[in-house]
Short mmCIF file of C-alpha atoms in Angstrom, two decimals:
data_model
loop_
_atom_site.label_atom_id
_atom_site.label_comp_id
_atom_site.label_asym_id
_atom_site.label_seq_id
_atom_site.Cartn_x
_atom_site.Cartn_y
_atom_site.Cartn_z
CA UNK A 1 -72.35 91.17 -29.10
CA UNK A 2 -73.70 94.50 -30.34
CA UNK A 3 -76.77 94.85 -32.32
CA UNK A 4 -77.04 97.49 -34.91
CA UNK A 5 -80.42 99.00 -34.32
CA UNK A 6 -82.20 102.15 -35.64
CA UNK A 7 -83.18 103.70 -32.51
CA UNK A 8 -86.52 105.56 -32.97
CA UNK A 9 -88.90 107.11 -30.48
CA UNK A 10 -90.00 105.26 -27.45
CA UNK A 11 -87.06 102.76 -26.90
CA UNK A 12 -88.24 99.21 -26.78
CA UNK A 13 -86.38 96.87 -24.23
CA UNK A 14 -86.59 94.17 -26.79
CA UNK A 15 -84.25 96.08 -28.80
CA UNK A 16 -81.34 95.37 -26.37
CA UNK A 17 -79.58 91.75 -27.03
CA UNK A 18 -80.57 89.00 -24.93
CA UNK A 19 -77.19 89.16 -23.32
CA UNK A 20 -77.92 92.49 -21.93
CA UNK A 21 -81.32 91.44 -20.46
CA UNK A 22 -79.64 88.56 -19.00
CA UNK A 23 -77.08 91.09 -17.25
CA UNK A 24 -79.80 92.77 -15.69
CA UNK A 25 -81.80 89.96 -14.49
CA UNK A 26 -78.51 88.48 -12.98
CA UNK A 27 -78.30 91.37 -10.77
CA UNK A 28 -81.78 90.67 -9.40
CA UNK A 29 -82.77 87.40 -7.16
CA UNK A 30 -83.56 83.82 -8.06
CA UNK A 31 -87.14 84.68 -7.42
CA UNK A 32 -87.13 87.44 -9.72
CA UNK A 33 -85.52 85.50 -12.45
CA UNK A 34 -88.19 83.07 -12.41
CA UNK A 35 -91.00 85.61 -12.24
CA UNK A 36 -89.43 87.48 -14.93
CA UNK A 37 -89.70 84.71 -17.18
CA UNK A 38 -93.46 85.62 -17.70
CA UNK A 39 -92.80 89.08 -19.11
CA UNK A 40 -92.21 87.68 -22.66
CA UNK A 41 -90.65 85.13 -24.54
CA UNK A 42 -87.49 87.01 -25.00
CA UNK A 43 -87.31 87.79 -21.49
CA UNK A 44 -87.86 84.19 -20.46
CA UNK A 45 -84.95 83.19 -22.72
CA UNK A 46 -82.61 85.67 -20.97
CA UNK A 47 -83.95 84.90 -17.51
CA UNK A 48 -83.40 81.17 -17.84
CA UNK A 49 -80.02 81.34 -19.36
CA UNK A 50 -77.18 79.82 -17.87
CA UNK A 51 -75.18 83.00 -17.46
CA UNK A 52 -77.87 84.45 -14.90
CA UNK A 53 -78.10 81.26 -12.98
CA UNK A 54 -74.56 80.82 -12.94
CA UNK A 55 -74.43 84.08 -11.04
CA UNK A 56 -76.89 82.64 -8.41
CA UNK A 57 -75.04 79.48 -7.57
CA UNK A 58 -72.30 79.80 -5.07
CA UNK A 59 -68.84 80.62 -6.85
CA UNK A 60 -67.44 77.18 -5.65
CA UNK A 61 -70.32 75.11 -6.64
CA UNK A 62 -68.33 73.07 -9.04
CA UNK A 63 -66.15 71.85 -6.49
CA UNK A 64 -68.93 71.05 -4.07
CA UNK A 65 -71.10 69.32 -6.61
CA UNK A 66 -68.43 67.29 -8.05
CA UNK A 67 -68.09 65.32 -4.57
CA UNK A 68 -71.63 64.02 -5.17
CA UNK A 69 -72.68 61.25 -7.45
CA UNK A 70 -75.82 62.90 -8.23
CA UNK A 71 -76.87 62.97 -12.08
CA UNK A 72 -75.94 66.20 -14.03
CA UNK A 73 -78.58 68.79 -14.75
CA UNK A 74 -79.23 70.22 -18.13
CA UNK A 75 -79.18 73.80 -17.30
CA UNK A 76 -77.66 75.86 -14.29
CA UNK A 77 -81.31 76.95 -13.50
CA UNK A 78 -82.12 73.21 -12.95
CA UNK A 79 -78.99 72.64 -11.17
CA UNK A 80 -79.87 75.53 -8.75
CA UNK A 81 -83.43 74.38 -8.24
CA UNK A 82 -82.31 70.89 -7.90
CA UNK A 83 -79.89 71.70 -5.20
CA UNK A 84 -82.47 73.78 -3.37
CA UNK A 85 -84.98 70.79 -3.25
CA UNK A 86 -82.50 67.85 -2.85
CA UNK A 87 -79.63 68.05 -0.57
CA UNK A 88 -76.61 66.19 -1.96
CA UNK A 89 -74.19 64.12 0.06
CA UNK A 90 -70.64 65.38 -0.03
CA UNK A 91 -67.38 64.80 1.94
CA UNK A 92 -67.79 61.04 1.65
CA UNK A 93 -71.30 61.02 2.85
CA UNK A 94 -70.54 62.96 6.02
CA UNK A 95 -72.19 65.89 5.34
CA UNK A 96 -74.99 67.05 3.15
CA UNK A 97 -75.12 70.30 1.02
CA UNK A 98 -78.04 72.40 -0.06
CA UNK A 99 -78.93 75.73 -1.33
CA UNK A 100 -81.49 78.09 0.33
CA UNK A 101 -83.89 78.89 -2.43
CA UNK A 102 -84.41 82.58 -1.71
CA UNK A 103 -80.97 83.83 -2.47
CA UNK A 104 -78.72 80.71 -3.02
CA UNK A 105 -77.06 80.61 0.23
CA UNK A 106 -75.34 77.56 1.27
CA UNK A 107 -76.84 75.09 3.67
CA UNK A 108 -75.07 72.11 5.35
CA UNK A 109 -76.12 69.41 7.67
CA UNK A 110 -73.59 67.49 9.72
CA UNK A 111 -74.02 63.68 9.82
CA UNK A 112 -74.20 62.18 13.49
CA UNK A 113 -70.81 60.68 12.82
CA UNK A 114 -69.23 64.17 12.25
CA UNK A 115 -70.48 65.21 15.84
CA UNK A 116 -68.98 64.51 19.09
CA UNK A 117 -71.18 62.43 21.18
CA UNK A 118 -70.13 61.85 24.62
CA UNK A 119 -70.70 57.91 25.31
CA UNK A 120 -71.29 57.56 21.45
CA UNK A 121 -69.33 54.48 21.32
CA UNK A 122 -71.10 52.62 24.20
CA UNK A 123 -74.08 50.72 22.81
CA UNK A 124 -75.80 50.87 26.23
CA UNK A 125 -76.06 54.58 25.76
CA UNK A 126 -75.97 55.13 22.13
CA UNK A 127 -76.60 52.99 19.12
CA UNK A 128 -75.92 53.54 15.39
CA UNK A 129 -78.31 52.31 13.13
CA UNK A 130 -79.21 52.79 9.48
CA UNK A 131 -82.73 54.25 8.91
CA UNK A 132 -84.42 54.36 5.44
CA UNK A 133 -86.08 57.93 5.93
CA UNK A 134 -82.73 59.27 6.99
CA UNK A 135 -80.59 61.49 5.07
CA UNK A 136 -77.21 59.75 6.11
CA UNK A 137 -76.29 56.23 6.27
CA UNK A 138 -76.82 55.98 10.01
CA UNK A 139 -78.70 57.87 12.53
CA UNK A 140 -77.50 58.20 16.16
CA UNK A 141 -80.14 56.61 18.67
CA UNK A 142 -80.05 57.78 22.33
CA UNK A 143 -80.80 54.84 24.20
CA UNK A 144 -80.40 56.22 27.62
CA UNK A 145 -77.83 58.59 29.16
CA UNK A 146 -77.67 60.73 32.33
CA UNK A 147 -74.90 63.05 30.75
CA UNK A 148 -76.01 64.27 27.23
CA UNK A 149 -73.56 66.11 25.22
CA UNK A 150 -73.45 66.57 21.57
CA UNK A 151 -71.12 69.01 19.81
CA UNK A 152 -70.46 69.80 16.28
CA UNK A 153 -68.28 72.33 14.37
CA UNK A 154 -68.34 74.07 11.19
CA UNK A 155 -66.05 76.50 9.54
CA UNK A 156 -67.13 79.80 8.29
CA UNK A 157 -65.26 79.52 5.24
CA UNK A 158 -67.67 76.94 3.86
CA UNK A 159 -70.70 79.15 4.31
CA UNK A 160 -72.11 82.07 2.32
CA UNK A 161 -70.93 85.68 3.33
CA UNK A 162 -72.84 88.26 4.61
CA UNK A 163 -75.30 86.03 5.97
CA UNK A 164 -77.15 85.20 9.22
CA UNK A 165 -77.13 81.50 9.86
CA UNK A 166 -79.04 79.40 12.39
CA UNK A 167 -77.91 76.07 13.82
CA UNK A 168 -80.53 73.24 14.42
CA UNK A 169 -80.28 69.97 15.90
CA UNK A 170 -82.43 67.65 13.75
CA UNK A 171 -84.06 64.60 15.58
CA UNK A 172 -87.09 62.85 16.44
CA UNK A 173 -88.36 60.37 19.03
CA UNK A 174 -87.41 56.87 18.59
CA UNK A 175 -90.02 53.97 18.26
CA UNK A 176 -89.72 53.21 21.77
CA UNK A 177 -90.69 56.81 22.78
CA UNK A 178 -88.63 59.49 24.23
CA UNK A 179 -88.37 60.04 28.02
CA UNK A 180 -86.88 62.39 30.62
CA UNK A 181 -87.14 65.50 28.48
CA UNK A 182 -90.80 66.72 29.55
CA UNK A 183 -89.35 68.37 32.62
CA UNK A 184 -85.76 68.56 32.03
CA UNK A 185 -84.50 71.74 30.32
CA UNK A 186 -81.58 71.43 27.94
CA UNK A 187 -78.86 73.77 27.31
CA UNK A 188 -77.91 74.71 23.69
CA UNK A 189 -74.95 76.90 22.60
CA UNK A 190 -73.39 78.49 19.85
CA UNK A 191 -69.74 79.94 19.79
CA UNK A 192 -67.96 81.49 16.95
CA UNK A 193 -63.98 81.35 17.56
CA UNK A 194 -62.75 84.54 18.86
CA UNK A 195 -66.21 85.56 20.15
CA UNK A 196 -68.64 84.81 22.96
CA UNK A 197 -70.55 81.72 23.71
CA UNK A 198 -74.22 82.10 23.34
CA UNK A 199 -76.22 79.78 25.56
CA UNK A 200 -80.00 79.18 25.76
CA UNK A 201 -82.32 76.97 27.54
CA UNK A 202 -84.48 74.77 25.45
CA UNK A 203 -86.94 71.73 25.96
CA UNK A 204 -86.58 68.77 23.53
CA UNK A 205 -90.17 67.92 24.17
CA UNK A 206 -92.57 69.37 21.45
CA UNK A 207 -95.72 68.30 23.24
CA UNK A 208 -94.72 70.15 26.36
CA UNK A 209 -94.43 73.53 24.16
CA UNK A 210 -97.91 72.74 22.61
CA UNK A 211 -99.54 72.10 26.09
CA UNK A 212 -98.04 75.36 27.39
CA UNK A 213 -99.24 77.38 24.43
CA UNK A 214 -102.73 76.01 24.30
CA UNK A 215 -103.39 74.95 27.74
CA UNK A 216 -104.13 71.37 26.50
CA UNK A 217 -104.69 68.83 29.28
CA UNK A 218 -103.12 65.67 27.83
CA UNK A 219 -105.94 62.89 27.22
CA UNK A 220 -103.70 60.03 26.62
CA UNK A 221 -100.07 59.35 27.11
CA UNK A 222 -98.24 60.45 24.25
CA UNK A 223 -94.85 59.03 23.28
CA UNK A 224 -93.20 61.86 25.03
CA UNK A 225 -95.02 61.85 28.19
CA UNK A 226 -93.24 58.59 29.66
CA UNK A 227 -91.17 59.91 32.39
CA UNK A 228 -89.04 57.63 34.59
CA UNK A 229 -88.06 60.46 36.95
CA UNK A 230 -89.83 63.47 37.39
CA UNK A 231 -88.06 66.63 38.78
CA UNK A 232 -89.24 67.52 42.23
CA UNK A 233 -91.03 70.69 40.99
CA UNK A 234 -91.62 71.34 37.18
CA UNK A 235 -89.36 74.14 35.71
CA UNK A 236 -90.92 77.74 36.05
CA UNK A 237 -93.23 78.62 33.32
CA UNK A 238 -91.34 80.59 30.35
CA UNK A 239 -92.98 83.74 29.35
CA UNK A 240 -95.45 83.10 26.58
CA UNK A 241 -93.51 85.02 23.80
CA UNK A 242 -90.37 82.89 24.46
CA UNK A 243 -92.40 79.72 23.66
CA UNK A 244 -91.64 79.56 20.03
CA UNK A 245 -87.91 79.72 20.68
CA UNK A 246 -87.75 76.87 23.46
CA UNK A 247 -89.36 74.08 21.63
CA UNK A 248 -88.71 72.02 18.75
CA UNK A 249 -90.60 72.66 15.43
CA UNK A 250 -91.86 70.08 12.83
CA UNK A 251 -89.78 69.99 9.70
CA UNK A 252 -91.16 69.40 6.35
CA UNK A 253 -89.12 66.19 5.99
CA UNK A 254 -90.87 64.62 9.02
CA UNK A 255 -88.31 65.25 11.39
CA UNK A 256 -88.10 67.58 14.38
CA UNK A 257 -85.60 70.65 14.69
CA UNK A 258 -84.45 72.60 17.70
CA UNK A 259 -82.64 75.86 17.36
CA UNK A 260 -79.33 75.93 19.03
CA UNK A 261 -78.70 79.60 18.39
CA UNK A 262 -77.48 81.87 15.45
CA UNK A 263 -74.35 83.50 14.24
CA UNK A 264 -73.30 86.11 11.47
CA UNK A 265 -70.96 84.86 8.85
CA UNK A 266 -69.26 87.72 7.51
CA UNK A 267 -67.23 86.12 4.67
CA UNK A 268 -63.69 85.98 3.94
CA UNK A 269 -62.84 84.47 7.36
CA UNK A 270 -61.71 81.14 8.59
CA UNK A 271 -63.54 80.76 11.79
CA UNK A 272 -64.61 77.65 13.60
CA UNK A 273 -68.12 77.60 14.92
CA UNK A 274 -68.99 75.29 17.76
CA UNK A 275 -72.54 74.06 18.34
CA UNK A 276 -73.68 72.21 21.39
CA UNK A 277 -76.32 70.49 23.11
CA UNK A 278 -75.93 69.45 26.82
CA UNK A 279 -77.74 68.09 29.84
CA UNK A 280 -75.05 67.24 32.36
CA UNK A 281 -76.29 68.84 35.45
CA UNK A 282 -79.65 67.10 36.26
CA UNK A 283 -78.12 63.81 36.33
CA UNK A 284 -81.56 62.12 35.38
CA UNK A 285 -81.87 59.32 32.82
CA UNK A 286 -83.30 60.40 29.47
CA UNK A 287 -83.43 58.80 26.11
CA UNK A 288 -85.47 57.56 23.22
CA UNK A 289 -84.31 60.05 20.45
CA UNK A 290 -82.88 59.73 17.10
CA UNK A 291 -80.49 62.28 16.00
CA UNK A 292 -80.14 62.86 12.21
CA UNK A 293 -77.65 65.55 12.49
CA UNK A 294 -77.01 69.27 12.86
CA UNK A 295 -78.09 71.58 10.04
CA UNK A 296 -76.65 75.15 9.53
CA UNK A 297 -78.65 77.23 7.20
CA UNK A 298 -79.67 80.99 6.73
CA UNK A 299 -82.33 82.27 9.01
CA UNK A 300 -85.31 83.40 7.20
CA UNK A 301 -85.75 87.17 7.47
CA UNK A 302 -88.58 89.42 6.10
CA UNK A 303 -87.45 90.58 2.70
CA UNK A 304 -88.61 94.32 2.55
CA UNK A 305 -91.03 95.02 -0.54
CA UNK A 306 -89.55 97.59 -2.83
CA UNK A 307 -91.97 100.09 -3.66
CA UNK A 308 -91.52 102.64 -6.32
CA UNK B 1 -46.29 109.56 -34.12
CA UNK B 2 -45.85 113.04 -33.04
CA UNK B 3 -44.41 114.06 -29.73
CA UNK B 4 -48.09 114.83 -28.41
CA UNK B 5 -48.86 112.27 -25.53
CA UNK B 6 -51.88 110.08 -25.74
CA UNK B 7 -53.82 111.83 -23.16
CA UNK B 8 -53.95 115.06 -24.91
CA UNK B 9 -55.18 113.86 -28.37
CA UNK B 10 -58.76 114.86 -28.95
CA UNK B 11 -61.15 112.61 -31.04
CA UNK B 12 -64.23 114.03 -32.51
CA UNK B 13 -67.51 112.10 -32.28
CA UNK B 14 -70.64 112.87 -34.19
CA UNK B 15 -74.36 111.87 -32.99
CA UNK B 16 -77.35 111.04 -35.20
CA UNK B 17 -78.41 114.69 -34.84
CA UNK B 18 -75.10 115.70 -36.26
CA UNK B 19 -73.82 117.25 -32.91
CA UNK B 20 -70.00 116.84 -32.60
CA UNK B 21 -68.28 116.14 -29.24
CA UNK B 22 -64.70 116.64 -28.80
CA UNK B 23 -63.52 114.01 -26.46
CA UNK B 24 -59.93 113.29 -24.87
CA UNK B 25 -58.43 110.13 -26.01
CA UNK B 26 -58.06 108.88 -22.52
CA UNK B 27 -61.93 109.15 -22.20
CA UNK B 28 -62.37 107.87 -25.45
CA UNK B 29 -60.85 104.47 -24.51
CA UNK B 30 -63.59 103.95 -22.37
CA UNK B 31 -66.00 103.83 -25.11
CA UNK B 32 -64.65 100.50 -26.36
CA UNK B 33 -66.59 100.61 -29.62
CA UNK B 34 -64.90 103.87 -30.53
CA UNK B 35 -61.53 102.57 -29.52
CA UNK B 36 -61.84 99.62 -31.62
CA UNK B 37 -62.63 101.97 -34.50
CA UNK B 38 -59.60 104.02 -33.92
CA UNK B 39 -57.44 100.87 -33.51
CA UNK B 40 -58.57 99.53 -36.59
CA UNK B 41 -57.66 102.87 -38.55
CA UNK B 42 -54.03 103.01 -39.90
CA UNK B 43 -53.96 106.68 -39.75
CA UNK B 44 -54.70 108.97 -36.83
CA UNK B 45 -58.41 109.64 -36.92
CA UNK B 46 -58.99 113.24 -37.63
CA UNK B 47 -62.40 113.20 -39.23
CA UNK B 48 -65.48 113.04 -36.76
CA UNK B 49 -66.31 109.37 -36.18
CA UNK B 50 -69.96 108.84 -36.77
CA UNK B 51 -72.14 107.27 -34.25
CA UNK B 52 -75.40 106.39 -36.25
CA UNK B 53 -76.85 104.67 -33.15
CA UNK B 54 -76.21 107.48 -30.62
CA UNK B 55 -78.31 110.39 -29.72
CA UNK B 56 -77.10 113.70 -28.47
CA UNK B 57 -78.75 113.43 -25.06
CA UNK B 58 -77.21 109.95 -24.50
CA UNK B 59 -73.61 110.87 -25.41
CA UNK B 60 -73.72 113.95 -23.34
CA UNK B 61 -74.74 111.83 -20.38
CA UNK B 62 -72.14 109.33 -21.13
CA UNK B 63 -69.28 111.61 -21.35
CA UNK B 64 -70.50 113.50 -18.27
CA UNK B 65 -70.23 110.24 -16.25
CA UNK B 66 -66.93 109.38 -17.59
CA UNK B 67 -65.62 112.76 -17.08
CA UNK B 68 -66.70 112.66 -13.44
CA UNK B 69 -65.62 109.21 -13.02
CA UNK B 70 -62.06 109.85 -14.45
CA UNK B 71 -61.78 113.11 -12.16
CA UNK B 72 -62.94 111.11 -8.88
CA UNK B 73 -60.46 108.23 -9.66
CA UNK B 74 -57.43 110.66 -10.16
CA UNK B 75 -58.33 112.89 -7.19
CA UNK B 76 -58.16 112.50 -3.36
CA UNK B 77 -59.06 109.67 -1.15
CA UNK B 78 -62.69 110.44 -0.24
CA UNK B 79 -63.49 109.77 -3.95
CA UNK B 80 -65.38 106.71 -3.23
CA UNK B 81 -68.07 108.48 -1.33
CA UNK B 82 -68.35 111.43 -3.76
CA UNK B 83 -68.57 108.73 -6.61
CA UNK B 84 -71.35 107.05 -4.91
CA UNK B 85 -73.26 110.16 -4.32
CA UNK B 86 -72.63 111.23 -7.88
CA UNK B 87 -74.04 107.93 -9.26
CA UNK B 88 -77.14 108.02 -7.03
CA UNK B 89 -77.80 111.46 -8.34
CA UNK B 90 -77.04 110.40 -11.91
CA UNK B 91 -79.58 107.60 -11.62
CA UNK B 92 -82.19 109.61 -10.11
CA UNK B 93 -81.86 112.37 -12.71
CA UNK B 94 -83.41 110.09 -15.41
CA UNK B 95 -86.90 108.92 -16.20
CA UNK B 96 -87.45 105.27 -16.95
CA UNK B 97 -87.42 106.22 -20.73
CA UNK B 98 -84.12 108.10 -20.44
CA UNK B 99 -82.56 105.08 -18.24
CA UNK B 100 -83.56 102.71 -21.38
CA UNK B 101 -82.27 104.86 -23.96
CA UNK B 102 -78.99 105.27 -21.98
CA UNK B 103 -78.42 101.59 -21.56
CA UNK B 104 -78.96 100.88 -25.38
CA UNK B 105 -76.39 103.73 -26.17
CA UNK B 106 -73.95 102.50 -23.50
CA UNK B 107 -74.17 98.95 -24.77
CA UNK B 108 -73.52 100.11 -28.30
CA UNK B 109 -70.60 102.12 -27.26
CA UNK B 110 -69.41 99.07 -24.94
CA UNK B 111 -68.86 101.42 -21.99
CA UNK B 112 -68.21 98.71 -19.33
CA UNK B 113 -68.42 100.32 -15.92
CA UNK B 114 -71.39 102.72 -16.91
CA UNK B 115 -73.28 99.72 -18.28
CA UNK B 116 -72.67 97.62 -15.17
CA UNK B 117 -73.89 100.63 -13.08
CA UNK B 118 -77.02 101.06 -15.33
CA UNK B 119 -77.64 97.38 -15.14
CA UNK B 120 -77.86 97.37 -11.40
CA UNK B 121 -79.80 100.42 -11.36
CA UNK B 122 -82.76 98.67 -13.60
CA UNK B 123 -82.24 95.73 -11.60
CA UNK B 124 -83.03 97.55 -8.30
CA UNK B 125 -86.21 99.18 -10.22
CA UNK B 126 -87.45 95.78 -11.33
CA UNK B 127 -86.63 93.63 -8.21
CA UNK B 128 -89.55 92.18 -6.58
CA UNK B 129 -92.16 93.81 -8.83
CA UNK B 130 -95.11 92.21 -10.40
CA UNK B 131 -94.79 91.01 -14.32
CA UNK B 132 -97.04 93.76 -15.37
CA UNK B 133 -94.94 96.27 -13.75
CA UNK B 134 -92.00 95.11 -15.65
CA UNK B 135 -93.82 94.97 -18.85
CA UNK B 136 -94.83 98.54 -18.52
CA UNK B 137 -91.44 99.58 -17.51
CA UNK B 138 -89.99 98.24 -20.53
CA UNK B 139 -92.85 98.60 -23.18
CA UNK B 140 -92.90 95.04 -23.85
CA UNK B 141 -95.81 93.33 -25.11
CA UNK B 142 -96.86 89.88 -23.47
CA UNK B 143 -96.41 87.45 -26.39
CA UNK B 144 -97.69 84.35 -24.37
CA UNK B 145 -101.11 82.63 -24.89
CA UNK B 146 -103.10 82.48 -21.66
CA UNK B 147 -102.41 78.87 -21.50
CA UNK B 148 -98.63 79.31 -21.79
CA UNK B 149 -98.59 81.98 -19.25
CA UNK B 150 -100.59 79.73 -16.78
CA UNK B 151 -98.24 76.88 -17.41
CA UNK B 152 -95.35 79.04 -16.76
CA UNK B 153 -96.80 80.53 -13.69
CA UNK B 154 -97.34 77.05 -12.21
CA UNK B 155 -93.87 75.93 -13.11
CA UNK B 156 -92.31 79.00 -11.29
CA UNK B 157 -94.99 79.08 -8.53
CA UNK B 158 -92.68 79.55 -5.60
CA UNK B 159 -91.44 82.76 -7.14
CA UNK B 160 -94.82 84.41 -6.60
CA UNK B 161 -95.57 83.08 -3.16
CA UNK B 162 -94.04 85.78 -1.18
CA UNK B 163 -91.33 84.83 1.42
CA UNK B 164 -91.27 81.14 2.30
CA UNK B 165 -91.73 79.85 5.92
CA UNK B 166 -89.70 76.82 6.57
#
């Protein structure tokens, strides 16, 4: 729509039709679109328009959202923010979908039923239980195993292009308490089809990480401190600067997460990414974990400040 | 129709100040507003087409941009790099005031590619800037009451919080 305007001295941007302002805003970021609403009421109208937020949503969002039974939102901006804050279940409840707020990149969590868990069907070793605070209908409860092996897969065509992704095991100790993880290191890996496998050594016991970081002497036995079998000598101390990467972190939803690794999704490809968690060499018993799933989401990176 | 091919036909445009520009019809096609005017006219358009909203400075820049882009597109393979370099220089050569005036003109004339480029240029300038900066850049008055502004700021709090830690 063109607006016939007498252009005088000192062009005011308000002379531009709202559609034009919206075009500019749609080329910024979701964060900018929210802050730009404060410039003026005209700007707000443009910055909150569907044409802007449609551009921030993934191009195939309609297909994804239609798989969910969640209620419809009044505007695209509300849909965007809703998808950022509230993951929706897709693929018959086997996965959850969410958007990363900063740039609208896609995030998925694979439910435990989508994972390959060795001995997963044997109740002595793994149990499947519904849990109200869990995202999916069941969590996989690790009762006790010697051989720990969990694997999951995701195809890059499901993810956002041009994005560095991280994969995370989402878990927490069960009510009976976890054991066998204090001194036993776990191997985690990521492999993109056609590329190398990247392996790391981590510990699933967050208390251990805190003790090493802060030199805390435990005053009482915490839920992670019951050890049935202790390794002959504790593993060597990791260098201080690696500590953050080797131990689980707290999540806002009350669960823990352990990073399995990262991979770059270029886009326009159809590559399978395999993510794994293994402890198959030590032979010691370990157990007492609840596994919620494996989450794949963009890694936070520092956004450089634009200066004039 | 005479035997003259379309690409040789010249169209005359007149700016607000009365300056006349002779433009090849192949270039005029990119000025969609002008093209629509031509299409709507039954005869061949011979008299200058008046553009009451477009100043000489802006039309000159727009035609410069279009002429160069046409040249790049019809030329050799390395055109993409040259075009990118030209675009960068083009954007840098303008003050914020001139940039705004050019967007208005390009919007009126409906020059799609240039408009997209200018929109991106402005978007790059205002990205991650404060609300005050954007107001100054566009010369816009704040028409919110302090209460309204406070409420809006709270609703969009996350946007002002820097990079979120997970």
